[in-house]
XYZ file of C-alpha atoms in Angstrom:
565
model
C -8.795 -29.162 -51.473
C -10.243 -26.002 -50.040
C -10.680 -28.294 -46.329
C -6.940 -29.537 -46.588
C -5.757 -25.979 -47.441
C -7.926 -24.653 -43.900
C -6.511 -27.598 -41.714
C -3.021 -26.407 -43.281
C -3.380 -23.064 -42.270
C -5.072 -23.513 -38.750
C -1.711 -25.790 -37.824
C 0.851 -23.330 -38.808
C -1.287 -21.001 -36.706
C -1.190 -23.121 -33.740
C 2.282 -23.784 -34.114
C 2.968 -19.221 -33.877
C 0.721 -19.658 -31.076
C 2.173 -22.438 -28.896
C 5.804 -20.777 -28.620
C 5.257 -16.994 -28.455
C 8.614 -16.730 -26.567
C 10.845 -17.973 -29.597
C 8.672 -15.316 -31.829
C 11.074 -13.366 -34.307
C 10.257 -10.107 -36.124
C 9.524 -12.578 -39.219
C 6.895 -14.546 -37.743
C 5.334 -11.405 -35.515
C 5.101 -10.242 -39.136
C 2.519 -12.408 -39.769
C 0.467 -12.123 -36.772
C -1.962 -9.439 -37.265
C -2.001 -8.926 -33.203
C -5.524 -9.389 -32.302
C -5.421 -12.847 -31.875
C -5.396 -14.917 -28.230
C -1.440 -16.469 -27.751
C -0.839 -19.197 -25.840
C 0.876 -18.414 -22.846
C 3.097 -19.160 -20.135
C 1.414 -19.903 -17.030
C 2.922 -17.622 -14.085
C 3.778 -20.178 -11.382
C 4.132 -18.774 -7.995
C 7.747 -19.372 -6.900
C 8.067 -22.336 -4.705
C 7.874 -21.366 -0.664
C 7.235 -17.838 -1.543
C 5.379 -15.607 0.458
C 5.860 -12.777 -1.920
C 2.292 -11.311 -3.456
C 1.452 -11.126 -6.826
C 2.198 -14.109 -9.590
C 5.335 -14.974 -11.550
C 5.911 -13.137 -15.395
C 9.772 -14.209 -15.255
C 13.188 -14.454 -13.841
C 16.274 -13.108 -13.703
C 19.179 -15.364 -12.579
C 20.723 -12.388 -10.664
C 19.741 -8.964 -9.152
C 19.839 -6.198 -11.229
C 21.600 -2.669 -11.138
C 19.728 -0.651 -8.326
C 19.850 2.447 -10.202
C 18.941 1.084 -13.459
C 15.403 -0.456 -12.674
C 14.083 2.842 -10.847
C 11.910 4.630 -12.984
C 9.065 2.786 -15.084
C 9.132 -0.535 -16.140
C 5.280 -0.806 -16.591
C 2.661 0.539 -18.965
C -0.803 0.228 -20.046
C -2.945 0.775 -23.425
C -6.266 1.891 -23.547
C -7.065 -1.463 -24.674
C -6.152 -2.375 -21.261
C -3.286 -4.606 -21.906
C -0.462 -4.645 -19.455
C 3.561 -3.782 -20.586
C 6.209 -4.690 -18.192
C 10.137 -4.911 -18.335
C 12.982 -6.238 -16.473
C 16.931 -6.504 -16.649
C 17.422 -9.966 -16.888
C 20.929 -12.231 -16.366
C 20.546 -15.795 -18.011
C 22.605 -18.740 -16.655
C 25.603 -18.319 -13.578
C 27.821 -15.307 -13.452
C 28.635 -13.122 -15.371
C 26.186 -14.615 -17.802
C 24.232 -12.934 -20.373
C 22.486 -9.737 -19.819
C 19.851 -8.468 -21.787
C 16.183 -6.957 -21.439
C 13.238 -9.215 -20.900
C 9.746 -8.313 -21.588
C 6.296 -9.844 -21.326
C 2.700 -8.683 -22.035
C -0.978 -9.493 -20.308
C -3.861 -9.236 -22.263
C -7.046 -8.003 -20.999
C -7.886 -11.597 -20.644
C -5.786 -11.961 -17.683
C -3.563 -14.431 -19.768
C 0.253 -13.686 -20.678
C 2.436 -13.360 -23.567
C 5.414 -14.899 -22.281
C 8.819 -13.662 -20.981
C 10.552 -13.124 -24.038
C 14.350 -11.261 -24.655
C 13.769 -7.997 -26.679
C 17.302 -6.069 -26.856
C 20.310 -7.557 -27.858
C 23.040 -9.805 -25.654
C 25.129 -8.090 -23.457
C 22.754 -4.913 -23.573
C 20.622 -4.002 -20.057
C 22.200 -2.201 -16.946
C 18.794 0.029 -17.168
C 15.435 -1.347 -18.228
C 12.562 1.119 -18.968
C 9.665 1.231 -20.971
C 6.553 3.490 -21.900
C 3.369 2.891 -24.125
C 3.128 5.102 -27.255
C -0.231 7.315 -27.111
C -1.414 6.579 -30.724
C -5.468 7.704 -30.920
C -5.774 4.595 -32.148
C -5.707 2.493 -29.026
C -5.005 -0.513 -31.663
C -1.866 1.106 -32.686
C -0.459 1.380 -29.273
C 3.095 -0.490 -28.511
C 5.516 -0.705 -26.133
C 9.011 1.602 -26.295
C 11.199 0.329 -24.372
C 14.852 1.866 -24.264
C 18.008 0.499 -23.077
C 22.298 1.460 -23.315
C 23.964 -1.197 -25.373
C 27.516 -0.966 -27.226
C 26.940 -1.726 -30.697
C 30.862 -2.228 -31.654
C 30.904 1.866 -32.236
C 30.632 2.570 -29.056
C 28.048 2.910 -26.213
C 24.252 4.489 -26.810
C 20.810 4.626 -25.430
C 18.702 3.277 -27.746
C 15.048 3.464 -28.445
C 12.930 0.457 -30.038
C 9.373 0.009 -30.609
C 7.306 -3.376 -30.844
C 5.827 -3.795 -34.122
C 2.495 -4.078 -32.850
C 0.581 -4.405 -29.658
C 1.757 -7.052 -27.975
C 3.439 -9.126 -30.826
C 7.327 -9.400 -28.809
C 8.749 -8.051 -32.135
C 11.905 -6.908 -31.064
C 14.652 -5.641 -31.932
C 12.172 -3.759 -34.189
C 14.924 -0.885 -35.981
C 16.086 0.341 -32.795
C 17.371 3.769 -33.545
C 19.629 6.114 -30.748
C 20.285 10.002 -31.080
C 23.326 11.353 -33.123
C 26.481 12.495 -31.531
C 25.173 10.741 -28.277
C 28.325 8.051 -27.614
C 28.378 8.246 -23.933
C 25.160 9.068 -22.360
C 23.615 5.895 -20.804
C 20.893 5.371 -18.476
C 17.777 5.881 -20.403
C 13.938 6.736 -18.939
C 11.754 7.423 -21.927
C 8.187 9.087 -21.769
C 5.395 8.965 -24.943
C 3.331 11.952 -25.298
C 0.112 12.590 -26.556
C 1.012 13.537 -29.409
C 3.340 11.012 -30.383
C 6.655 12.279 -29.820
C 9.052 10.401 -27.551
C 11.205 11.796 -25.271
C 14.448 10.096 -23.755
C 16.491 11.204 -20.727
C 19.911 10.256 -20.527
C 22.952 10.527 -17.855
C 26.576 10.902 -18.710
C 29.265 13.627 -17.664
C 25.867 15.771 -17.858
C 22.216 15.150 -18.432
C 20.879 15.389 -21.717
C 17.117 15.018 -23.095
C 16.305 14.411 -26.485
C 13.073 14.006 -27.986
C 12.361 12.568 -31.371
C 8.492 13.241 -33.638
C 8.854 10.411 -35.926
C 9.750 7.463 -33.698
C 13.864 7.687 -33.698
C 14.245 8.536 -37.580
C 15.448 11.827 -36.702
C 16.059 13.547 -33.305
C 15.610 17.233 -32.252
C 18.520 18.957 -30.553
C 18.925 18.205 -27.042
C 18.870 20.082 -23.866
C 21.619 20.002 -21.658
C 22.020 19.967 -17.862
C 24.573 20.097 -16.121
C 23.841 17.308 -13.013
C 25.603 13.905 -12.234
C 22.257 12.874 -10.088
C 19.412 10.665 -10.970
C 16.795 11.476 -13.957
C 13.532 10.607 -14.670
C 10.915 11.538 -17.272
C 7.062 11.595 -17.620
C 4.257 12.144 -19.534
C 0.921 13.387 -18.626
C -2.059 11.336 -19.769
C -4.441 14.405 -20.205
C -2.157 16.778 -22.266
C 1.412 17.077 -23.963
C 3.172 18.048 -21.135
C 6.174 16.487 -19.889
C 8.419 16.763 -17.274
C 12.346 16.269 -16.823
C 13.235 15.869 -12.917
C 16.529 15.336 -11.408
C 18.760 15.533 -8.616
C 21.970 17.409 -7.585
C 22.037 17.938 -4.228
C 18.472 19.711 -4.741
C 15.623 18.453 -6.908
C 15.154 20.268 -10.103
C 13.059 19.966 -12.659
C 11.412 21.385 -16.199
C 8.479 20.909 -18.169
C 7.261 21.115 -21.567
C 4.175 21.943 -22.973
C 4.586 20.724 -26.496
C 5.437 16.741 -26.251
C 9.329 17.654 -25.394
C 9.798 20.243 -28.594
C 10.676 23.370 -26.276
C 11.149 23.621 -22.476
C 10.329 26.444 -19.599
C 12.565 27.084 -17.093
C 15.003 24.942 -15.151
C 13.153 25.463 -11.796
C 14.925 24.424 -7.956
C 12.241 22.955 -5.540
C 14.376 22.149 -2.549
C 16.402 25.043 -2.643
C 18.738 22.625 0.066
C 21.298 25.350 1.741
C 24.513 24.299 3.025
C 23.182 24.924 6.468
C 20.036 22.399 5.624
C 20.155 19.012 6.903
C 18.654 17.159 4.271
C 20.099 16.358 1.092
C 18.350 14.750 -1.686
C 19.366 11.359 -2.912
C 19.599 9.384 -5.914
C 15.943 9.142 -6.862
C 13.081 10.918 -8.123
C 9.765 10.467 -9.392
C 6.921 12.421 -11.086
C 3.956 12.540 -12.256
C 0.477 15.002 -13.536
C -2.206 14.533 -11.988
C -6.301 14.169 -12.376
C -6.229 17.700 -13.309
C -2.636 17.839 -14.563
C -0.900 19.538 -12.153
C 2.624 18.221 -11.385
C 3.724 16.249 -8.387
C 7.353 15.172 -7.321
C 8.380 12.330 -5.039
C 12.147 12.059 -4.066
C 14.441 10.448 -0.962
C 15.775 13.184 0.924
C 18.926 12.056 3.364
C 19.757 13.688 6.924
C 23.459 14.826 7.015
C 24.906 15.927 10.086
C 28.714 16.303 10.808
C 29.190 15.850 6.930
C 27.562 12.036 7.135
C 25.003 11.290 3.958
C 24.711 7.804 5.171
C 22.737 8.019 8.596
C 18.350 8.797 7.838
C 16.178 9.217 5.010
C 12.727 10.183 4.627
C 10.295 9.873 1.337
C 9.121 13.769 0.594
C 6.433 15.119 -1.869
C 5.976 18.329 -3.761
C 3.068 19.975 -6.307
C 3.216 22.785 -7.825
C -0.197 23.988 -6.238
C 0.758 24.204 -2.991
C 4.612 24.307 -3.644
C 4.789 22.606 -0.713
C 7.237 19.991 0.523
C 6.066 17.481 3.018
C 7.061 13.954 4.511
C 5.432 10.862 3.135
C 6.137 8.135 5.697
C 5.656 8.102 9.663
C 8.203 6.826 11.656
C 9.182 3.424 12.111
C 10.145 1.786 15.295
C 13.785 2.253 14.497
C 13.125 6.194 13.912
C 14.781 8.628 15.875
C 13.836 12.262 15.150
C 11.473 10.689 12.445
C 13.779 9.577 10.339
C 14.517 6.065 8.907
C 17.842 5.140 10.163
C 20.324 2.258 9.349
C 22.670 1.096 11.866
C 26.060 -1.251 11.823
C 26.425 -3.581 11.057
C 23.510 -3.660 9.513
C 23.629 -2.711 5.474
C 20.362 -1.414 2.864
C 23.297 -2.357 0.104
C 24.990 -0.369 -2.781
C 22.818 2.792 -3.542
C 20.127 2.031 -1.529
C 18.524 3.172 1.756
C 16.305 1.983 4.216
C 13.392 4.032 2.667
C 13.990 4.967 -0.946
C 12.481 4.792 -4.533
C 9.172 6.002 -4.343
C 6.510 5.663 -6.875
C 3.434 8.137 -7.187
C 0.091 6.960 -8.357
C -2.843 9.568 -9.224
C -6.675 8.431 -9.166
C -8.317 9.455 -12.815
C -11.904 9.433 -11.298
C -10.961 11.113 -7.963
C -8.761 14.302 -8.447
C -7.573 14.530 -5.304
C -6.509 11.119 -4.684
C -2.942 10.275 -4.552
C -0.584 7.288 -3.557
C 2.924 6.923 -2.641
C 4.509 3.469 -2.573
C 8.151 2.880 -1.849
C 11.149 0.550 -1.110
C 11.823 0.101 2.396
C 12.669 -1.961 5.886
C 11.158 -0.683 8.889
C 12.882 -3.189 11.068
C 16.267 -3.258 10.158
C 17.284 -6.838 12.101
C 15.259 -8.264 9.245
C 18.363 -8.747 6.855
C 19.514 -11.224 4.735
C 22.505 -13.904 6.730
C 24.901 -12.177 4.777
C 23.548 -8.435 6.789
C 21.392 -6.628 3.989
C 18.281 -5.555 4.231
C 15.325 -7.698 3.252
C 13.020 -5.158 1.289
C 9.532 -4.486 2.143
C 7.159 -2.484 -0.332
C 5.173 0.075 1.956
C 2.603 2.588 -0.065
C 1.212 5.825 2.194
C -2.598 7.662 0.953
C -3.349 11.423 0.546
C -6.870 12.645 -0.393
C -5.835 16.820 -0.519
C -3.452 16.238 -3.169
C -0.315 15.329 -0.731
C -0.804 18.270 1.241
C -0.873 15.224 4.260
C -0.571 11.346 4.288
C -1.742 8.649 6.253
C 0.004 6.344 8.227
C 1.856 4.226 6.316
C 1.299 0.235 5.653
C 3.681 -2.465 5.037
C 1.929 -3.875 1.893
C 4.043 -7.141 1.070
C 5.377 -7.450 4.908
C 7.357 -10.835 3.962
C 9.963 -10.122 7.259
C 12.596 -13.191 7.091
C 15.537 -12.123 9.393
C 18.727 -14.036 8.781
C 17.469 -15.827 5.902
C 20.398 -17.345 3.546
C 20.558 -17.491 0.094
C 17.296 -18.689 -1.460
C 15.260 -18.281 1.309
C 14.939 -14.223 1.531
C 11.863 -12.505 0.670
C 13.781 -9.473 -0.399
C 10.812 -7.319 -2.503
C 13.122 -4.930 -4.767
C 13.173 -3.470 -7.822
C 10.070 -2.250 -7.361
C 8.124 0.486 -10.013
C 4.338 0.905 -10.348
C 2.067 1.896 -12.867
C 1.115 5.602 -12.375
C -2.458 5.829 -12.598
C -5.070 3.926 -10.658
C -7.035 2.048 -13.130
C -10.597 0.181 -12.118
C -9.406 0.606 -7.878
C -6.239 -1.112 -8.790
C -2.638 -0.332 -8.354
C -0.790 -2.080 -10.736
C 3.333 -2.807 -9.398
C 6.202 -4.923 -11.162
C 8.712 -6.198 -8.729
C 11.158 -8.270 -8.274
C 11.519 -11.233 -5.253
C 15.315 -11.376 -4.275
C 15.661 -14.744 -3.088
C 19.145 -13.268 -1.484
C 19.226 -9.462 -0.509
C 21.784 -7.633 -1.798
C 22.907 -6.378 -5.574
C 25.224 -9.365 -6.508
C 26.936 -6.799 -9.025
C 28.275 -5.339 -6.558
C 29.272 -8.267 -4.805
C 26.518 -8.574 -2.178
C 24.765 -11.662 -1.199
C 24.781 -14.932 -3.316
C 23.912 -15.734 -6.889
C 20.012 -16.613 -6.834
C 17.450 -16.909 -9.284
C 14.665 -14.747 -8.378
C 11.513 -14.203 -9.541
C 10.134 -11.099 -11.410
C 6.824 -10.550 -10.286
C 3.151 -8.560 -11.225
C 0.812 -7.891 -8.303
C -1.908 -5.883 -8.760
C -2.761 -4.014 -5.519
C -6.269 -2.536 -4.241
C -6.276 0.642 -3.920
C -8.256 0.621 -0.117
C -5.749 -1.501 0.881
C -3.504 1.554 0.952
C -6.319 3.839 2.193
C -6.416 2.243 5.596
C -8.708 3.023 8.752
C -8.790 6.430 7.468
C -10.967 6.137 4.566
C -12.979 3.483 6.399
C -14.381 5.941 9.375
C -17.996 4.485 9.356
C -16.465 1.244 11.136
C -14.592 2.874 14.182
C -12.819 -0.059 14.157
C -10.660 -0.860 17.192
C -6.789 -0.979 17.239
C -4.151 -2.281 18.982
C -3.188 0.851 20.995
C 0.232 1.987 22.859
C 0.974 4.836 25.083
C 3.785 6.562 27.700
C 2.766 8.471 30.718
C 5.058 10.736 31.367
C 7.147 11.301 27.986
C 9.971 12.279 28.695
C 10.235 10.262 31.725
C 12.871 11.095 34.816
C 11.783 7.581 37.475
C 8.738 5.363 36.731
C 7.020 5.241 33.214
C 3.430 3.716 32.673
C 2.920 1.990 29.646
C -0.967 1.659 28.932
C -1.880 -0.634 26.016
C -4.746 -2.015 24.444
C -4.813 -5.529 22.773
C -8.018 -6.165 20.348
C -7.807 -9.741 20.354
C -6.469 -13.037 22.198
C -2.818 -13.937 22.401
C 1.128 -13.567 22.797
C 1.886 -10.184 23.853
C 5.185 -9.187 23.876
C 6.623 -5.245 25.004
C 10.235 -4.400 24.856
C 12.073 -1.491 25.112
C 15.085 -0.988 22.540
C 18.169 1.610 22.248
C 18.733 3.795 19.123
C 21.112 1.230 17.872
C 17.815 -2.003 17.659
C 19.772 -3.799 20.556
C 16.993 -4.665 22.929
C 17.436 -3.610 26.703
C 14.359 -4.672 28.201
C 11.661 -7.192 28.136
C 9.080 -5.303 29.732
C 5.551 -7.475 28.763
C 6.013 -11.111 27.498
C 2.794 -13.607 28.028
C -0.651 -14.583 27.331
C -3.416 -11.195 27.183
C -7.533 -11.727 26.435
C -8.286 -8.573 24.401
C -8.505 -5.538 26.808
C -6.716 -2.457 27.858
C -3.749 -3.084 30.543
C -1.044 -1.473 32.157
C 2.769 -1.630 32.852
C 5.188 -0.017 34.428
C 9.121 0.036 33.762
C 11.621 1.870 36.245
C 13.300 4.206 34.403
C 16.324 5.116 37.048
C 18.957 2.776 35.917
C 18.750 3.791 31.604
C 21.449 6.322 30.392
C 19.809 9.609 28.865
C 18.865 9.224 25.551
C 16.312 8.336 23.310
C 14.617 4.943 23.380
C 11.879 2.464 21.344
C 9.140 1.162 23.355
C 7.399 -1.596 20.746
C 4.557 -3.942 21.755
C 4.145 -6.898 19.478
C 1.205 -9.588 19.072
C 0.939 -12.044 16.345
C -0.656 -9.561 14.241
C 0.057 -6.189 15.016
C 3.416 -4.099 16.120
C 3.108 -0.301 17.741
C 5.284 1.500 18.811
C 6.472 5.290 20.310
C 9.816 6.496 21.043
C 10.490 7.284 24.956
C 12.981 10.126 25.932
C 14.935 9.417 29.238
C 15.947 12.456 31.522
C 17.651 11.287 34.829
């Protein structure tokens, strides 16, 4: 009797652990957590040239604004938390959030729909810092009209990595209104949620939603975010208006310091910041703040951006990213009819990582097209994720590196390699640089009615750290690059263009306006690796600013040439 009843028991287990995506808070109920789930086996999308592997889909893009922020965690157990906006079946479909789970076994849980049908338009998520590392779960909040009217909600799972969801979900009193969500879990255990609406509120909550504090108001229709440390109970609230503000709070989100300006932007200034920000505490807990900052001139927003970081050591604000070839005055530029898309620029979103085990490490990785003739058929920008390496705490960067570089100009629907969406984990755990992205198959938000209905994959990748570091951190090697440079700069006649090519091959050098359209081909044939020369007669170009930018199959350099007839 006692072998039947065993055999009994070990199928109904099998049968929980065969379909963890259908789990319900019934079943998770009796699934103590611990135990090794089947899976579904991330399958790289078909054709894709994308990095990482597969943990989903969503049939359509998602808001730009609404998957900025964090939409990745990590336990001390190790186990990884991700999050996603997710559209099921053709337009306007059903939109919801999607979640899935890796164990430290490398194996996942599953994609599997966590907050109710029809909720979504922001997806963001956190891992509660019980000291229990047993007892940690995902929060995840989203805005969702429950038939009362609209609210940010906050849910829990009901235990690591079970998919129990909904799981009580609970939203602040006298909240109807404020949307947007970004949650952060502190160390000791309150959670605090940032929301927008006609102003930006915070609210923080000790017992897991059962009752809120008050909130604090400000009074800002720009982007919010919200983070934790992961050495103390500090937390910070940054946003934009114009400026980038921000305040933190020393007691898990109870009371705040003061509201505290770090750009200071005057109305003479030509920067502006954008829509997004990003923070973080360091190694040592000192607070750090990444943020798009726009070039206006004449009254135009919509002309260059840059990627800029602060700390409050220094209280310093300096540039991120080095000039692509499309720069002029360093700055990222888009031109007609050319389009980044709705809310979105051709360098934007960026992400700051810290290094636990070396204090003065720190990474930037961001959204981004350095080449902006690399656009979908339909004319936006096919996203690129680029990441940029300080080791004095951000005081400088290194050149930056294209770390996906999946170019595919004029690509139609289903055939872009638009890497969006992007959000990375913010600590550097075992050399690793853990991101959750998304592969837009056609670039473009289709909510706002740009490019074509695709289903796109949602993807982890999980990034080496020296990969980022680049040449820099590798000095020992004096390794050899491809090389460019202009003799005389600015140039009035005859320029000489000396180059150096490192290994066998096409080698192409053209010369392109401030608008991408090339006007010369100056260099296009066959070179052994060596250092060469050209010339290019400079009489016959209008005054202006110019891109010289030498390509081989590997490699593209280039500087910007300044013609003075």
């Amino acid at each position: 009797m006692n072998k039947w009843l065993i055999i009994l028991v070990l199928i109904v287990a099998l049968g929980f652990s065969v379909t963890p995506g259908k789990a319900n808070l019934q079943v998770c109920a009796k699934i103590r957590g611990d135990e090794v789930l089947m899976y579904t086996t991330p399958v790289p999308y078909l054709g894709s040239r994308s990095p990482g592997i597969q943990i989903g889909t969503t049939a359509y893009d998602p808001w730009p604004g609404g998957s900025f922020g964090q939409r990745i965690g990590l336990d001390d157990n190790g186990n990884v938390h991700v999050d996603w906006i997710n559209y099921s079946g053709e337009y306007p479909g059903n939109r919801y959030i999607e979640w899935n789970f890796r164990y430290t076994s490398g194996s996942w849980y599953g994609a599997l729909q966590v907050s109710p049908s029809g909720s979504g338009l922001t997806a963001q998520l956190d891992v509660t810092r019980d000291t229990n590392p047993d007892e940690q779960v995902t929060a995840i909040v989203y805005h969702y009209n429950d038939g009362t009217g609209y609210f940010s909600w906050l849910d829990f799972d009901a235990g690591q990595g079970w998919g129990a969801f909904p799981n009580n979900p609970q939203h602040p009193p006298n909240s109807e209104g404020y949307l947007w969500p970004r949650v952060a879990c502190c160390q000791n255990g309150n959670v605090v949620m940032a929301t927008g609406g006609d102003s930006l509120l915070v609210f923080t909550t000790t017992d897991r939603g059962a009752t809120w504090l008050p909130p604090v108001g400000f009074y800002s229709s720009g982007a919010h975010f919200v983070r934790a440390s992961y050495n103390s109970n500090k937390v910070v609230f940054a946003h934009t208006q114009t400026d980038v503000w921000y305040v933190v709070s020393t007691d898990g989100g109870e009371t705040w310091g003061p509201h505290i300006n770090v750009t200071n932007y005057q109305p003479s200034d030509t920067v502006r910041a954008f829509w997004d920000v990003n923070a973080i505490f360091d190694a040592n807990d000192n607070l750090h703040i990444a943020w798009t900052g726009q070039r206006v001139v004449g009254g135009n927003y919509y002309q260059a951006w840059n990627i800029w970081h602060w700390d409050e050591v220094s209280n310093t604000i300096v540039k991120v990213n080095s000039p692509s070839i499309y720069y002029t005055g360093d700055w990222w530029i888009a031109a007609e009819p050319y389009d980044p898309g709705a809310w979105r620029m051709p360098a934007d979103q960026p992400q700051l990582v810290y290094d636990p085990f070396n204090p003065n490490d720190l990474y930037c990785l961001w959204l981004g097209n350095d080449d902006y003739t690399d656009t979908s058929a339909n004319g936006f920008f096919n996203s690129e994720i680029y990441g940029a390496y300080s080791s004095d705490g951000g005081l400088t960067w290194i050149d930056y590196v294209n770390l996906t570089n999946t170019r595919t100009p004029g690509a139609g629907p289903g055939e872009c390699e638009d890497d969006d969406y992007m959000t990375a984990l913010p600590k550097v755990v075992n050399d690793t640089i853990y991101v959750t992205y998304i592969e837009d198959k056609d670039a473009g938000a289709y909510p706002y009615g740009e490019g074509e209905w695709t289903v796109n994959p949602v993807r982890f990748w999980a990034i080496y750290k020296g990969d980022i570091q680049g040449v820099a951190e590798h000095k020992t090697k004096q390794r050899v690059n491809t090389s460019l440079s202009l003799y005389p700069n600015p140039v009035s006649g005859q320029l000489t263009i000396s180059y150096r090519v490192v290994g066998s091959g096409d080698v192409s050098i053209s010369l392109f306006d401030v608008t991408g359209r090339e006007v010369k081909t100056i260099v296009d044939g066959y070179r052994t690796a060596g250092t060469y020369k050209a010339n290019l007669k400079a009489d016959d170009l209008a005054n202006g600013t110019y891109f010289v930018v030498l390509k081989t199959a590997k490699t593209k350099v280039s500087h910007s040439l300044v013609v003075i007839n």
